[in-house]
Short mmCIF file of C-alpha atoms and ligand atoms in Angstrom, two decimals:
data_model
loop_
_atom_site.label_atom_id
_atom_site.label_comp_id
_atom_site.label_asym_id
_atom_site.label_seq_id
_atom_site.Cartn_x
_atom_site.Cartn_y
_atom_site.Cartn_z
CA MET A 1 31.36 -8.99 -39.99
CA PRO A 2 27.54 -7.90 -39.11
CA GLU A 3 26.73 -4.39 -38.63
CA PRO A 4 26.19 -3.42 -34.94
CA ALA A 5 22.68 -2.94 -34.48
CA ALA A 6 21.12 0.35 -34.54
CA PRO A 7 20.32 1.67 -30.66
CA VAL A 8 16.24 1.62 -29.95
CA PRO A 9 15.09 4.86 -29.57
CA VAL A 10 13.44 5.24 -25.48
CA ASP A 11 12.02 8.20 -24.31
CA LEU A 12 14.52 8.35 -20.69
CA VAL A 13 17.34 6.63 -19.68
CA VAL A 14 18.51 6.51 -15.99
CA THR A 15 21.95 5.08 -14.87
CA ALA A 16 22.54 5.12 -11.19
CA ASP A 17 25.66 3.70 -9.16
CA TRP A 18 23.28 0.50 -7.65
CA VAL A 19 19.95 -0.71 -9.20
CA VAL A 20 17.73 -3.22 -7.11
CA PRO A 21 15.19 -4.32 -9.41
CA CYS A 22 13.17 -6.30 -7.33
CA ASP A 23 13.02 -8.97 -9.42
CA PRO A 24 11.94 -12.52 -7.96
CA ALA A 25 15.98 -12.95 -7.93
CA MET A 26 16.59 -9.48 -6.25
CA THR A 27 19.46 -9.05 -8.20
CA ARG A 28 21.44 -5.74 -7.18
CA ILE A 29 23.34 -4.21 -10.15
CA GLN A 30 26.33 -1.89 -9.56
CA ASP A 31 26.53 0.60 -12.32
CA GLY A 32 23.31 -0.19 -13.45
CA ALA A 33 20.34 1.58 -15.88
CA VAL A 34 16.47 1.32 -16.68
CA ALA A 35 15.51 2.33 -19.81
CA VAL A 36 11.74 3.79 -20.41
CA LYS A 37 9.67 3.90 -23.13
CA ASP A 38 5.92 5.05 -23.34
CA GLY A 39 5.78 5.15 -19.71
CA ARG A 40 6.89 1.39 -19.31
CA ILE A 41 10.40 -0.17 -18.50
CA ALA A 42 12.33 -1.17 -21.80
CA ALA A 43 15.37 -2.65 -19.93
CA VAL A 44 16.82 -3.22 -16.79
CA GLY A 45 20.44 -4.07 -16.79
CA GLY A 46 24.56 -2.65 -16.53
CA ALA A 47 24.54 1.13 -17.65
CA SER A 48 27.01 0.20 -20.70
CA GLU A 49 24.88 -2.25 -22.20
CA ILE A 50 21.66 -0.13 -21.77
CA LEU A 51 23.58 2.92 -23.12
CA ASP A 52 24.95 0.83 -26.31
CA ARG A 53 21.45 -0.60 -27.16
CA PHE A 54 19.42 1.98 -26.38
CA ALA A 55 19.43 6.03 -27.40
CA GLY A 56 17.26 9.27 -27.80
CA GLY A 57 15.00 11.01 -25.15
CA GLU A 58 16.02 12.12 -21.57
CA ARG A 59 19.08 11.04 -20.23
CA ILE A 60 20.09 11.12 -16.29
CA ASP A 61 23.19 10.11 -14.57
CA LEU A 62 21.97 10.19 -10.64
CA GLY A 63 25.76 8.76 -9.90
CA ASN A 64 26.26 7.85 -6.03
CA GLN A 65 22.30 6.92 -5.88
CA LEU A 66 20.21 3.66 -5.61
CA LEU A 67 17.53 3.34 -8.12
CA MET A 68 14.26 0.55 -7.23
CA PRO A 69 10.85 0.10 -7.77
CA GLY A 70 8.21 2.57 -6.43
CA LEU A 71 7.02 0.67 -2.75
CA VAL A 72 3.68 -0.52 -2.45
CA ASN A 73 1.58 0.37 0.41
CA SER A 74 -0.72 -2.35 0.30
CA HIS A 75 -3.46 -1.22 3.31
CA THR A 76 -3.93 2.31 4.36
CA HIS A 77 -7.12 5.01 4.46
CA ALA A 78 -5.40 8.22 3.48
CA THR A 79 -7.92 10.66 4.90
CA MET A 80 -7.17 9.16 8.09
CA SER A 81 -3.56 11.84 7.84
CA LEU A 82 -6.03 14.27 9.11
CA LEU A 83 -6.52 12.49 12.27
CA ARG A 84 -2.75 11.54 13.28
CA GLY A 85 -2.34 11.85 16.63
CA ILE A 86 -5.32 11.79 18.30
CA GLY A 87 -6.48 8.63 20.39
CA ASP A 88 -2.92 7.39 20.93
CA ASP A 89 -2.10 4.84 23.42
CA LEU A 90 -5.95 3.76 23.63
CA PRO A 91 -6.93 -0.04 23.41
CA LEU A 92 -8.05 -0.82 19.53
CA GLN A 93 -11.75 -1.33 20.14
CA ARG A 94 -12.10 1.95 22.61
CA TRP A 95 -9.94 3.53 20.09
CA LEU A 96 -12.17 2.86 16.97
CA PHE A 97 -15.71 3.21 18.88
CA ASP A 98 -14.89 5.81 21.36
CA VAL A 99 -12.75 7.85 19.47
CA ILE A 100 -12.17 7.65 15.67
CA PHE A 101 -15.80 6.60 14.50
CA PRO A 102 -16.95 9.79 16.21
CA ALA A 103 -14.11 12.08 14.84
CA GLU A 104 -15.01 10.38 11.49
CA ALA A 105 -18.77 11.49 11.89
CA ALA A 106 -18.16 14.97 12.15
CA LEU A 107 -14.90 15.48 9.92
CA VAL A 108 -15.81 13.29 7.09
CA LYS A 109 -17.23 14.90 3.95
CA PRO A 110 -15.92 14.66 0.37
CA ASP A 111 -13.74 17.98 0.98
CA ALA A 112 -12.20 15.97 4.07
CA VAL A 113 -11.56 12.98 1.63
CA TYR A 114 -10.13 15.07 -1.04
CA HIS A 115 -7.32 17.19 0.76
CA GLY A 116 -6.68 14.55 3.57
CA THR A 117 -5.97 12.04 0.56
CA LEU A 118 -3.67 14.77 -1.25
CA LEU A 119 -1.89 15.43 2.28
CA SER A 120 -1.16 11.24 2.49
CA VAL A 121 -0.27 11.24 -1.16
CA ALA A 122 2.40 14.25 -0.90
CA GLU A 123 3.96 12.34 1.91
CA MET A 124 3.85 8.89 0.31
CA LEU A 125 5.58 9.88 -2.80
CA THR A 126 8.35 12.13 -1.48
CA GLY A 127 8.97 9.00 0.79
CA GLY A 128 9.17 6.75 -2.37
CA THR A 129 5.44 4.97 -1.89
CA THR A 130 4.15 5.22 -5.46
CA THR A 131 1.14 2.99 -5.18
CA PHE A 132 -1.15 2.38 -2.29
CA CYS A 133 -4.45 0.39 -1.87
CA ASP A 134 -6.88 2.35 0.28
CA GLY A 135 -10.33 2.08 2.19
CA TYR A 136 -12.09 4.68 2.74
CA PHE A 137 -15.68 6.58 2.47
CA PHE A 138 -16.56 9.13 -0.64
CA GLU A 139 -13.38 7.29 -2.38
CA GLU A 140 -14.66 9.01 -5.86
CA GLU A 141 -12.94 11.89 -3.97
CA ALA A 142 -9.77 9.77 -3.21
CA ALA A 143 -9.68 8.92 -6.98
CA ARG A 144 -9.67 12.67 -7.70
CA ALA A 145 -6.86 13.28 -5.64
CA VAL A 146 -4.37 10.40 -6.51
CA VAL A 147 -4.98 11.85 -10.31
CA ASP A 148 -3.98 15.21 -9.25
CA ALA A 149 -1.23 13.97 -7.06
CA GLY A 150 0.38 11.75 -9.93
CA ALA A 151 0.31 8.66 -7.85
CA ARG A 152 -1.01 5.25 -8.49
CA ALA A 153 -3.90 3.44 -6.19
CA VAL A 154 -6.60 1.02 -5.48
CA LEU A 155 -9.35 2.50 -3.88
CA GLY A 156 -11.65 0.93 -2.08
CA GLN A 157 -15.05 2.14 -1.44
CA GLY A 158 -15.77 1.51 2.42
CA ILE A 159 -18.89 -0.81 3.29
CA LEU A 160 -20.37 -1.27 6.96
CA ASP A 161 -23.89 -2.51 8.16
CA PHE A 162 -23.93 0.35 10.52
CA PRO A 163 -24.34 4.07 9.45
CA SER A 164 -21.15 5.20 8.22
CA PRO A 165 -20.25 9.42 6.98
CA ASP A 166 -21.43 8.80 3.55
CA GLN A 167 -23.67 6.30 4.06
CA PRO A 168 -26.05 7.26 6.54
CA GLU A 169 -28.60 4.43 5.77
CA PRO A 170 -26.89 1.05 6.03
CA ALA A 171 -29.95 -0.70 3.78
CA LYS A 172 -28.82 1.63 0.99
CA ALA A 173 -25.36 0.26 0.73
CA ARG A 174 -25.54 -1.57 -2.23
CA GLU A 175 -27.26 1.57 -3.75
CA ARG A 176 -23.74 3.84 -2.86
CA ALA A 177 -21.57 0.76 -3.84
CA GLU A 178 -22.76 1.06 -7.20
CA ALA A 179 -23.04 4.47 -7.56
CA PHE A 180 -19.39 4.75 -6.45
CA LEU A 181 -18.47 1.98 -9.30
CA ALA A 182 -20.62 4.22 -12.03
CA ALA A 183 -18.84 7.45 -10.60
CA PHE A 184 -15.38 6.21 -10.40
CA PRO A 185 -13.18 8.59 -12.32
CA ARG A 186 -12.40 6.71 -15.96
CA GLY A 187 -9.43 7.90 -18.30
CA CYS A 188 -6.83 7.87 -16.26
CA ASP A 189 -5.61 4.07 -15.54
CA ARG A 190 -3.17 5.17 -12.69
CA VAL A 191 -6.79 4.62 -10.37
CA ARG A 192 -8.44 1.47 -9.84
CA PRO A 193 -12.09 1.29 -7.90
CA SER A 194 -12.51 -1.84 -5.25
CA LEU A 195 -14.90 -2.48 -2.63
CA PHE A 196 -13.78 -2.30 0.96
CA CYS A 197 -15.83 -4.41 3.90
CA HIS A 198 -14.80 -3.00 6.85
CA ALA A 199 -14.64 -6.75 9.02
CA PRO A 200 -16.73 -9.60 9.15
CA TYR A 201 -17.75 -8.36 12.55
CA THR A 202 -18.92 -5.40 10.78
CA CYS A 203 -20.55 -6.79 7.84
CA SER A 204 -23.17 -9.38 7.75
CA ALA A 205 -22.85 -12.53 5.84
CA GLU A 206 -25.27 -11.71 3.39
CA THR A 207 -23.54 -7.94 2.85
CA LEU A 208 -20.24 -9.47 2.55
CA GLN A 209 -21.49 -11.94 -0.22
CA TRP A 210 -23.38 -9.40 -2.19
CA VAL A 211 -20.11 -7.30 -1.94
CA LYS A 212 -17.97 -9.92 -3.09
CA ASP A 213 -20.27 -10.69 -5.87
CA LEU A 214 -20.58 -6.89 -6.92
CA CYS A 215 -16.25 -7.61 -7.25
CA ARG A 216 -16.25 -10.09 -9.26
CA GLU A 217 -19.07 -8.62 -11.77
CA HIS A 218 -16.45 -5.79 -12.04
CA GLY A 219 -13.80 -7.54 -11.97
CA ILE A 220 -12.32 -5.15 -9.03
CA LEU A 221 -10.39 -6.00 -5.84
CA PHE A 222 -12.52 -7.05 -2.43
CA GLN A 223 -10.46 -5.69 0.63
CA ILE A 224 -11.45 -6.80 4.34
CA HIS A 225 -9.74 -6.32 7.91
CA LEU A 226 -9.25 -10.11 9.01
CA SER A 227 -8.40 -11.48 12.61
CA GLU A 228 -6.91 -7.64 13.95
CA THR A 229 -7.99 -8.78 17.13
CA SER A 230 -8.27 -11.96 19.55
CA LYS A 231 -11.51 -10.90 20.72
CA GLU A 232 -12.94 -10.56 16.96
CA VAL A 233 -11.62 -14.28 16.44
CA GLU A 234 -13.57 -15.16 19.53
CA ASP A 235 -16.68 -13.14 18.66
CA ILE A 236 -17.08 -14.58 15.23
CA GLN A 237 -16.04 -18.28 16.50
CA ALA A 238 -19.44 -17.37 19.19
CA GLN A 239 -21.60 -16.22 16.27
CA HIS A 240 -20.76 -18.51 13.45
CA GLY A 241 -18.76 -21.63 14.97
CA GLU A 242 -15.69 -21.13 12.84
CA ARG A 243 -12.45 -19.45 12.55
CA PRO A 244 -12.85 -16.19 10.40
CA ALA A 245 -11.11 -17.38 7.40
CA PHE A 246 -13.27 -20.60 7.08
CA TYR A 247 -16.17 -18.60 7.61
CA LEU A 248 -15.24 -15.59 4.70
CA ASP A 249 -14.35 -19.14 2.76
CA ARG A 250 -17.98 -20.87 3.42
CA LEU A 251 -19.11 -17.61 2.25
CA GLY A 252 -17.47 -17.69 -1.39
CA ILE A 253 -15.23 -14.66 -0.49
CA LEU A 254 -11.32 -15.87 -0.69
CA ASP A 255 -9.98 -15.70 -3.56
CA SER A 256 -6.83 -14.25 -5.60
CA MET A 257 -8.64 -10.56 -5.81
CA THR A 258 -9.61 -10.73 -1.96
CA LEU A 259 -7.19 -8.57 0.15
CA CYS A 260 -7.07 -9.30 4.07
CA ALA A 261 -5.03 -6.69 6.01
CA HIS A 262 -3.59 -7.72 9.19
CA GLY A 263 -4.32 -11.49 9.66
CA VAL A 264 -2.87 -10.97 13.32
CA TRP A 265 -4.58 -14.32 14.71
CA LEU A 266 -4.68 -16.39 11.52
CA ASP A 267 -3.85 -20.02 12.98
CA ASP A 268 -2.07 -22.78 10.57
CA ALA A 269 -5.35 -24.37 9.28
CA GLU A 270 -6.47 -20.43 8.66
CA ILE A 271 -2.82 -19.91 6.72
CA GLU A 272 -2.88 -23.05 4.55
CA LEU A 273 -6.48 -22.03 3.92
CA LEU A 274 -5.53 -18.50 2.24
CA ALA A 275 -2.33 -20.00 0.60
CA GLY A 276 -4.83 -22.23 -0.92
CA ARG A 277 -6.92 -19.96 -2.37
CA ASP A 278 -4.06 -17.68 -3.40
CA THR A 279 -5.67 -15.10 -0.94
CA ALA A 280 -3.16 -12.20 0.33
CA ILE A 281 -2.77 -10.94 3.62
CA THR A 282 -1.02 -7.28 4.57
CA HIS A 283 0.89 -6.91 6.90
CA CYS A 284 1.07 -3.72 9.15
CA VAL A 285 3.38 -3.90 11.45
CA GLU A 286 3.69 -0.55 13.32
CA SER A 287 -0.22 -0.31 13.56
CA THR A 288 -0.24 -3.52 15.14
CA MET A 289 2.62 -2.79 17.19
CA LYS A 290 0.83 0.27 18.64
CA LEU A 291 -2.67 -0.99 19.32
CA ALA A 292 -0.68 -3.92 20.76
CA ALA A 293 -3.43 -6.18 18.72
CA GLY A 294 -0.50 -9.15 18.81
CA ILE A 295 2.07 -10.43 16.79
CA THR A 296 1.37 -11.36 12.92
CA PRO A 297 2.74 -14.83 12.44
CA VAL A 298 4.33 -13.19 8.96
CA PRO A 299 7.44 -16.26 9.48
CA ARG A 300 4.91 -18.69 8.89
CA MET A 301 3.01 -17.23 6.32
CA LEU A 302 5.69 -16.84 4.71
CA ALA A 303 6.41 -20.57 5.02
CA ALA A 304 3.27 -21.58 3.51
CA GLY A 305 3.59 -19.49 0.32
CA LEU A 306 0.87 -16.99 1.44
CA THR A 307 1.54 -13.91 -0.75
CA VAL A 308 2.17 -11.07 2.13
CA GLY A 309 2.64 -7.31 1.13
CA LEU A 310 3.08 -4.59 3.41
CA GLY A 311 1.38 -1.88 4.66
CA THR A 312 0.98 1.23 7.16
CA ASP A 313 -2.57 1.09 7.85
CA GLY A 314 -4.15 4.62 8.45
CA ALA A 315 -1.92 7.45 9.76
CA ALA A 316 -4.03 7.36 12.77
CA SER A 317 -2.78 4.23 14.19
CA ASN A 318 0.59 4.44 12.91
CA ASN A 319 1.49 7.51 12.69
CA ASP A 320 3.24 7.86 9.73
CA LEU A 321 3.04 6.28 6.17
CA ASP A 322 6.54 5.44 5.46
CA LEU A 323 7.09 1.64 4.27
CA PHE A 324 11.27 2.69 4.58
CA ALA A 325 10.29 2.52 8.56
CA GLU A 326 7.65 -0.07 7.94
CA MET A 327 10.28 -2.78 6.47
CA ASP A 328 12.70 -1.91 9.29
CA LYS A 329 10.21 -2.57 12.05
CA ALA A 330 8.98 -5.93 10.24
CA ALA A 331 12.37 -7.35 9.38
CA LYS A 332 13.49 -6.74 13.62
CA LEU A 333 10.26 -7.68 15.21
CA HIS A 334 9.65 -11.01 14.02
CA LYS A 335 13.61 -11.51 15.05
CA ALA A 336 13.00 -10.32 18.37
CA VAL A 337 9.84 -12.72 18.74
CA SER A 338 11.19 -15.88 17.09
CA GLY A 339 14.54 -15.47 19.10
CA ASP A 340 16.15 -16.36 15.54
CA PRO A 341 17.47 -13.77 13.66
CA THR A 342 17.70 -15.13 10.28
CA THR A 343 13.59 -14.75 10.56
CA ALA A 344 12.55 -12.07 8.34
CA PRO A 345 15.31 -11.72 6.03
CA ALA A 346 15.69 -8.44 4.26
CA GLU A 347 15.19 -9.86 0.71
CA LYS A 348 11.71 -10.92 1.97
CA ILE A 349 10.92 -7.79 3.41
CA LEU A 350 11.50 -6.04 0.14
CA ALA A 351 9.63 -8.31 -1.46
CA ALA A 352 6.98 -7.82 0.74
CA ALA A 353 7.21 -4.01 -0.01
CA THR A 354 7.22 -3.99 -3.20
CA ALA A 355 6.48 -7.26 -5.69
CA GLY A 356 4.46 -8.75 -2.41
CA SER A 357 2.29 -5.62 -1.96
CA ALA A 358 1.49 -5.47 -5.73
CA ARG A 359 0.73 -8.71 -6.13
CA ALA A 360 -1.48 -8.80 -3.43
CA MET A 361 -3.57 -5.85 -4.93
CA GLY A 362 -3.98 -7.68 -8.32
CA LEU A 363 -1.19 -5.44 -9.98
CA GLY A 364 1.68 -7.97 -10.14
CA ALA A 365 2.23 -7.65 -13.78
CA GLU A 366 1.78 -3.78 -13.59
CA VAL A 367 4.22 -2.62 -11.03
CA GLY A 368 6.19 -3.57 -7.99
CA SER A 369 9.75 -4.59 -9.89
CA LEU A 370 11.88 -2.85 -12.42
CA GLU A 371 11.40 -5.67 -15.23
CA PRO A 372 10.59 -5.31 -18.99
CA GLY A 373 6.86 -4.24 -19.90
CA LYS A 374 6.00 -2.86 -15.86
CA ARG A 375 5.23 0.55 -15.37
CA ALA A 376 8.36 2.96 -15.25
CA ASP A 377 7.31 3.82 -11.65
CA LEU A 378 10.61 4.25 -10.08
CA VAL A 379 12.24 5.65 -6.77
CA ALA A 380 15.94 7.58 -6.31
CA VAL A 381 17.61 7.24 -2.94
CA ASP A 382 20.54 9.56 -2.61
CA LEU A 383 23.47 7.39 -1.09
CA ASP A 384 25.78 10.33 -0.18
CA ARG A 385 24.31 10.08 3.47
CA PRO A 386 26.49 9.88 6.55
CA HIS A 387 24.10 6.78 7.65
CA LEU A 388 24.69 5.21 4.36
CA THR A 389 28.18 5.19 3.88
CA PRO A 390 29.76 2.81 3.30
CA LEU A 391 27.59 0.73 1.15
CA TYR A 392 28.06 -3.15 1.35
CA ASP A 393 24.69 -4.37 0.10
CA PRO A 394 21.85 -2.08 -1.34
CA VAL A 395 19.07 -4.50 0.00
CA SER A 396 20.58 -4.36 3.49
CA HIS A 397 20.38 -0.70 3.55
CA LEU A 398 17.36 -0.45 1.88
CA VAL A 399 15.58 -2.29 4.68
CA TYR A 400 17.73 -1.56 7.72
CA ALA A 401 19.23 1.97 7.02
CA VAL A 402 17.49 4.07 4.62
CA ARG A 403 14.98 6.74 5.38
CA ALA A 404 12.26 8.06 3.58
CA SER A 405 14.07 11.52 3.49
CA ASP A 406 16.85 10.25 1.36
CA VAL A 407 14.55 10.23 -1.68
CA SER A 408 15.84 12.22 -4.36
CA ARG A 409 13.51 11.83 -7.11
CA VAL A 410 10.75 9.43 -8.09
CA TRP A 411 8.83 9.04 -11.49
CA VAL A 412 5.40 7.19 -12.03
CA ASP A 413 4.58 6.04 -15.53
CA GLY A 414 8.20 7.24 -16.73
CA LYS A 415 6.91 10.75 -15.53
CA GLU A 416 8.87 13.08 -13.24
CA VAL A 417 7.17 13.54 -10.03
CA VAL A 418 9.41 14.43 -7.42
CA ARG A 419 12.34 16.22 -7.92
CA ASP A 420 15.24 17.37 -5.01
CA SER A 421 13.01 15.82 -2.38
CA SER A 422 10.26 17.84 -3.52
CA LEU A 423 7.10 17.42 -4.77
CA LEU A 424 6.17 18.56 -8.79
CA THR A 425 2.71 17.96 -9.27
CA LEU A 426 1.35 19.98 -6.08
CA GLU A 427 1.83 23.05 -3.93
CA VAL A 428 2.25 21.26 -0.85
CA HIS A 429 2.47 24.19 1.55
CA GLU A 430 -1.22 24.92 0.31
CA CYS A 431 -1.83 21.28 1.10
CA MET A 432 -1.09 21.33 4.26
CA LYS A 433 -2.69 24.71 5.26
CA ARG A 434 -5.76 23.19 3.76
CA ALA A 435 -5.47 20.20 6.23
CA ASN A 436 -4.66 22.02 8.98
CA GLY A 437 -7.99 24.13 7.76
CA LEU A 438 -10.01 20.34 8.22
CA ARG A 439 -8.60 19.89 11.80
CA HIS A 440 -10.59 17.77 14.06
CA THR A 441 -12.07 19.96 16.71
CA PRO A 442 -14.08 17.50 19.45
ZN1 ZN B 1 -7.00 -0.50 8.50
#
């Protein structure tokens, strides 16, 4: 009889009553375990099998908890947490041009971006979001905050054709973008640079094209807001004679390294076009609802095979960065609107907030699910709560019942960053004090 194989040494084995890896089959593992080696997932499976095959390192038994991959927020503006709650209940164009842009002109400096991003990362990590996609100004500072706080992000330097906080002369936008790429912190692969054209109505064709060319040259993600309001669709059609997605395609912008936020007003032909180009959409359901921008055709996008991620957008239009709440709203809104309760099922919405968002950001091979070889970004959800008892289906709970405050522990790259629902990487009260000191005074 052959000798039983010696256990493989790993750094960490975590067992839990439930493991939901968010793999393509949306597996649910009762009495499951995850083994971690060198910051990556070594194996996922039943606890007894994993404990037989792997040994050494730290061993954590979570008991009545659920282990899942870190959620992925594929569209936000982290610094805007400093503007949470100003300009509520206004139409989008007035909110943006009368409230937000003037506030940003006064507030947004490198220091505000660093501390505003720290504040947002504190909210996201303790709420189970380990990776996010950002678009703002002074994004070198945002990168520094993400490195210090222990999260993971793709950080897009914002570009518009009119003066912005770190680009007073739009004619020098290219110089600024190149300086950003040159200054981007190296040596930490949890942060990646990106360029973020605000929208087709704030960036000329020429700007869109040089930015996309620069992204291709550097192999980085190009981000843009697309078809958030019906007005911008009408304006683009009047100006360029075609709908926004076809306009971007004519400029050569659409490919798998372009990520469009919103897509509320995309028609069927545009959805087919984006699916064919492998260009993803981030659905920001709460922001879109709050600004009454319209109903994003998510069921038609999913049916067309489009990659759909979930995002919170900035806290100034949400007003939080809670992806559990976002999943709940997305699953329910599309049922209410379609009159069909089978629309936007929990499995599809959970997939959008994990693997979908990761793929949308160009990180599909790295994060978004617990599968061997991927980064060990793990989130533990405490199930020992009245609103989570009893449990029939862990996926149902994750979408419809779990709250961000149920997150108990979080690891990024196999390193623990949240324990007992508290952040280990930052002094959160100090962070809030700094944020209060930066509050906007109109
Ligand atoms: Zn946005």
